[in-house]
Amino acid sequence: MKTKVVLTFSPEASNQPITHNLIAKHHLLVNILRAEIDEVGGKMVLELSGKADDIRGGIDYLKANGVGVRPIKEGVRRDDEACTHCGMCVSICPTKALTMDLKTGKVSFNEDKCVACGVCIDACPPRAMEILI
Amino acid sequence: MTASEFKEYVKANGVKKAAREVDVVTTGTFGAMCSSGAYINFGHADPPIKMQKIWLDGVPAQAGLAAVDGYIGATALDETNNMMHGGAHVIEDLVRGKAVRLRATGHGTDCYPRKEIDTYVSLRTVNQAVLMNVRNAYQNYAVATNSSAKTLYTYMGKLLPEFGNATFSSAGELSPLMNDPYYRTIGIGTRIFLGGTQGYVMWEGTQFNPGAPRTPNGVPKRPAGTLAVIGDLKQMNPEFLKGLTFTRYGSSLGIGIGVPIPILDEDMARCCAVTNNDILAAVFDYSQPTRSRPVLREVSYAELRSGDIDIKGKQVPTSPLSSMYKARQVSEVLKSWILKGEFTIQEPVQSFPKDRPLRTLDVRTEREAT
Ligand code: SF4
Ligand code: SF4
């Protein structure tokens, strides 16, 4: 099983070997998709793969250590009303989460592929893409 | 028929039959059109003011006309250069029915004693509010890419380093002037779809350049014709008029334009049968900050639409910038208006000039400019 989560943590939590513990103690494969850490804490987007129980255990471990855990679906949102289907985002999204149907010209957003990299945010002319983390 | 339907029809039935059977083809485009703006007459205050400086929601509008006429340009920004809310966004807010803050100052005259005013206006409170765009609906445009090592933010969108992507901005085969390459049916006075209502072509657009190089079938390979258009802002629909932000470039107005093209004869039918395979555009490297950037290659809109193009041996993903989805919508709405008899085709009162040199701005002495 695979899942993508967005972590937010305080400076104290940043000092702990979180990813190491997820790998060593919870037997998870951890793929760091994005990380931003500074003196006031940080954000990280991880892809966790492993057994469902281990994933649950890993997430509980994170929460117990003061790390905010949210599914990535809450991380990036598209305002469908604002999107003009211009297609600017389709050539810059590194994971092809934004794609255009060549027949209809409609651009769709596949949240499952999104890694919350933020590249599309300032590229979207009507500012339809929003990053919440 | 919409332009897309017509192309299919010609493929199946040939030009001859299409010319006989089809009366009108509706084209459409929806994209960022920077040379746009609206003039507004605010009505007179009591005591009256001759406005010399005007701000709408903090964005400066052009005064310098009579007392209470102003023109707000789509790319106008406030003193902080807030690109998230430029002139285009103010125009969209007005079309959405919102009230915007009007501030104006004047020097005070015997007949216009008032020196300042601070109030709110909306499309309901003003006299005229007219969208008047001096250059829209470019007949073909460029393809932008970036060879440099850093991301560029341009009016052609976000260009990733090392040929990371390429952007283009024409609606291609759906685009109005692509279907009437020699301006036989489009001219001054042509009635059009503009921002969700009926508008008119008021002149050739600025930088109108009919002499741009063309393919043997007449389709320009470079930016060529343009339209200056006008229409009642009060009737427009936010579905087809949108304030846009191009990061670090500024604001621009996304607007839907559709032009009906009467199929006068077989020649016209042949023009409207043009497809993305027949339309070429030039790829430019926007990391070269000069007016005459070298052409990297020519590419067809069919290739551009496929999602990636080859540049120097690299598969480069492409982005349209102009919305094909909305362009289709425009052509469909226009078709439905015509079928319902709500929109009648207007023959131009005057054709566009056949030749117009495209001039550049150079630093000259007074004598050189005379
Ligand atoms: S760049 Fe924005 S408006 Fe354009 S297709 Fe993507 S999400 Fe929609
Ligand atoms: S944040 Fe935007 S660009 Fe990045 S993966 Fe998600 S959709 Fe694609």
PDB file of C-alpha atoms in Angstrom, chain B residues 144-242:
ATOM      1  CA  ALA B 144       8.112  30.547 -26.425  1.00  0.00           C
ATOM      2  CA  THR B 145      10.789  28.431 -24.819  1.00  0.00           C
ATOM      3  CA  ASN B 146      13.807  29.011 -22.609  1.00  0.00           C
ATOM      4  CA  SER B 147      17.344  27.737 -23.137  1.00  0.00           C
ATOM      5  CA  SER B 148      18.811  29.433 -20.075  1.00  0.00           C
ATOM      6  CA  ALA B 149      19.561  27.886 -16.698  1.00  0.00           C
ATOM      7  CA  LYS B 150      16.841  29.715 -14.781  1.00  0.00           C
ATOM      8  CA  THR B 151      13.053  29.813 -14.873  1.00  0.00           C
ATOM      9  CA  LEU B 152      11.659  32.777 -16.792  1.00  0.00           C
ATOM     10  CA  TYR B 153       8.374  34.436 -15.983  1.00  0.00           C
ATOM     11  CA  THR B 154       7.001  36.051 -19.136  1.00  0.00           C
ATOM     12  CA  TYR B 155       3.754  37.136 -20.748  1.00  0.00           C
ATOM     13  CA  MET B 156       4.014  33.734 -22.422  1.00  0.00           C
ATOM     14  CA  GLY B 157       3.801  32.115 -19.007  1.00  0.00           C
ATOM     15  CA  LYS B 158       6.297  30.263 -16.869  1.00  0.00           C
ATOM     16  CA  LEU B 159       9.176  28.935 -18.961  1.00  0.00           C
ATOM     17  CA  LEU B 160      11.224  26.245 -17.268  1.00  0.00           C
ATOM     18  CA  PRO B 161      15.011  26.194 -17.729  1.00  0.00           C
ATOM     19  CA  GLU B 162      16.921  24.117 -20.301  1.00  0.00           C
ATOM     20  CA  PHE B 163      13.979  23.886 -22.722  1.00  0.00           C
ATOM     21  CA  GLY B 164      11.844  22.519 -19.876  1.00  0.00           C
ATOM     22  CA  ASN B 165       8.648  23.483 -21.662  1.00  0.00           C
ATOM     23  CA  ALA B 166       7.253  25.589 -24.498  1.00  0.00           C
ATOM     24  CA  THR B 167       4.135  27.738 -24.578  1.00  0.00           C
ATOM     25  CA  PHE B 168       2.036  29.003 -27.450  1.00  0.00           C
ATOM     26  CA  SER B 169      -0.924  31.296 -27.437  1.00  0.00           C
ATOM     27  CA  SER B 170      -3.040  30.991 -30.550  1.00  0.00           C
ATOM     28  CA  ALA B 171      -6.233  28.977 -30.790  1.00  0.00           C
ATOM     29  CA  GLY B 172      -4.877  27.701 -34.123  1.00  0.00           C
ATOM     30  CA  GLU B 173      -7.522  26.394 -36.495  1.00  0.00           C
ATOM     31  CA  LEU B 174     -10.358  27.796 -34.352  1.00  0.00           C
ATOM     32  CA  SER B 175      -8.907  31.280 -34.238  1.00  0.00           C
ATOM     33  CA  PRO B 176     -10.941  33.923 -36.118  1.00  0.00           C
ATOM     34  CA  LEU B 177      -8.293  35.400 -38.409  1.00  0.00           C
ATOM     35  CA  MET B 178      -6.812  31.980 -39.224  1.00  0.00           C
ATOM     36  CA  ASN B 179     -10.050  31.191 -41.013  1.00  0.00           C
ATOM     37  CA  ASP B 180     -10.117  34.416 -42.999  1.00  0.00           C
ATOM     38  CA  PRO B 181      -6.423  34.890 -43.686  1.00  0.00           C
ATOM     39  CA  TYR B 182      -6.851  37.739 -46.170  1.00  0.00           C
ATOM     40  CA  TYR B 183      -9.565  39.594 -44.218  1.00  0.00           C
ATOM     41  CA  ARG B 184     -12.243  39.158 -46.865  1.00  0.00           C
ATOM     42  CA  THR B 185     -15.155  39.030 -44.435  1.00  0.00           C
ATOM     43  CA  ILE B 186     -13.668  40.601 -41.306  1.00  0.00           C
ATOM     44  CA  GLY B 187     -13.271  44.363 -41.332  1.00  0.00           C
ATOM     45  CA  ILE B 188     -14.439  47.529 -39.658  1.00  0.00           C
ATOM     46  CA  GLY B 189     -18.000  47.095 -38.423  1.00  0.00           C
ATOM     47  CA  THR B 190     -18.036  43.277 -38.310  1.00  0.00           C
ATOM     48  CA  ARG B 191     -20.337  42.134 -35.536  1.00  0.00           C
ATOM     49  CA  ILE B 192     -18.636  39.662 -33.207  1.00  0.00           C
ATOM     50  CA  PHE B 193     -18.894  37.753 -29.939  1.00  0.00           C
ATOM     51  CA  LEU B 194     -17.007  39.718 -27.307  1.00  0.00           C
ATOM     52  CA  GLY B 195     -16.788  38.680 -23.663  1.00  0.00           C
ATOM     53  CA  GLY B 196     -20.154  36.940 -23.750  1.00  0.00           C
ATOM     54  CA  THR B 197     -22.114  39.599 -25.590  1.00  0.00           C
ATOM     55  CA  GLN B 198     -22.237  41.175 -29.038  1.00  0.00           C
ATOM     56  CA  GLY B 199     -19.504  43.583 -29.942  1.00  0.00           C
ATOM     57  CA  TYR B 200     -17.896  45.006 -33.020  1.00  0.00           C
ATOM     58  CA  VAL B 201     -14.603  45.220 -34.805  1.00  0.00           C
ATOM     59  CA  MET B 202     -13.837  48.926 -34.672  1.00  0.00           C
ATOM     60  CA  TRP B 203     -10.567  49.063 -36.581  1.00  0.00           C
ATOM     61  CA  GLU B 204      -7.569  47.027 -37.578  1.00  0.00           C
ATOM     62  CA  GLY B 205      -5.745  46.110 -34.377  1.00  0.00           C
ATOM     63  CA  THR B 206      -2.483  47.850 -33.506  1.00  0.00           C
ATOM     64  CA  GLN B 207       0.647  46.233 -34.941  1.00  0.00           C
ATOM     65  CA  PHE B 208      -1.562  44.919 -37.778  1.00  0.00           C
ATOM     66  CA  ASN B 209       0.976  43.309 -40.073  1.00  0.00           C
ATOM     67  CA  PRO B 210      -0.653  41.698 -43.113  1.00  0.00           C
ATOM     68  CA  GLY B 211       2.730  41.378 -44.800  1.00  0.00           C
ATOM     69  CA  ALA B 212       3.980  38.674 -42.410  1.00  0.00           C
ATOM     70  CA  PRO B 213       5.386  35.618 -44.211  1.00  0.00           C
ATOM     71  CA  ARG B 214       2.716  33.116 -45.210  1.00  0.00           C
ATOM     72  CA  THR B 215       2.468  29.499 -46.290  1.00  0.00           C
ATOM     73  CA  PRO B 216       1.337  28.866 -49.917  1.00  0.00           C
ATOM     74  CA  ASN B 217      -2.279  28.564 -48.704  1.00  0.00           C
ATOM     75  CA  GLY B 218      -2.131  32.066 -47.255  1.00  0.00           C
ATOM     76  CA  VAL B 219      -1.860  31.284 -43.554  1.00  0.00           C
ATOM     77  CA  PRO B 220       0.636  33.570 -41.808  1.00  0.00           C
ATOM     78  CA  LYS B 221       3.587  31.887 -40.127  1.00  0.00           C
ATOM     79  CA  ARG B 222       4.258  34.815 -37.813  1.00  0.00           C
ATOM     80  CA  PRO B 223       2.133  37.306 -35.874  1.00  0.00           C
ATOM     81  CA  ALA B 224       0.096  39.063 -38.584  1.00  0.00           C
ATOM     82  CA  GLY B 225      -3.411  40.527 -38.424  1.00  0.00           C
ATOM     83  CA  THR B 226      -5.004  41.816 -35.230  1.00  0.00           C
ATOM     84  CA  LEU B 227      -8.388  43.271 -34.303  1.00  0.00           C
ATOM     85  CA  ALA B 228      -9.408  46.356 -32.373  1.00  0.00           C
ATOM     86  CA  VAL B 229     -12.760  45.561 -30.801  1.00  0.00           C
ATOM     87  CA  ILE B 230     -15.461  47.268 -28.789  1.00  0.00           C
ATOM     88  CA  GLY B 231     -18.490  46.162 -26.798  1.00  0.00           C
ATOM     89  CA  ASP B 232     -20.752  47.005 -23.868  1.00  0.00           C
ATOM     90  CA  LEU B 233     -19.061  45.931 -20.637  1.00  0.00           C
ATOM     91  CA  LYS B 234     -22.428  46.047 -18.866  1.00  0.00           C
ATOM     92  CA  GLN B 235     -23.646  43.088 -20.947  1.00  0.00           C
ATOM     93  CA  MET B 236     -20.540  40.939 -20.557  1.00  0.00           C
ATOM     94  CA  ASN B 237     -20.295  37.627 -18.766  1.00  0.00           C
ATOM     95  CA  PRO B 238     -17.481  36.693 -16.353  1.00  0.00           C
ATOM     96  CA  GLU B 239     -17.381  33.244 -17.978  1.00  0.00           C
ATOM     97  CA  PHE B 240     -15.743  34.934 -20.936  1.00  0.00           C
ATOM     98  CA  LEU B 241     -13.855  37.767 -19.249  1.00  0.00           C
ATOM     99  CA  LYS B 242     -11.237  37.031 -16.631  1.00  0.00           C
TER     100      LYS B 242
END
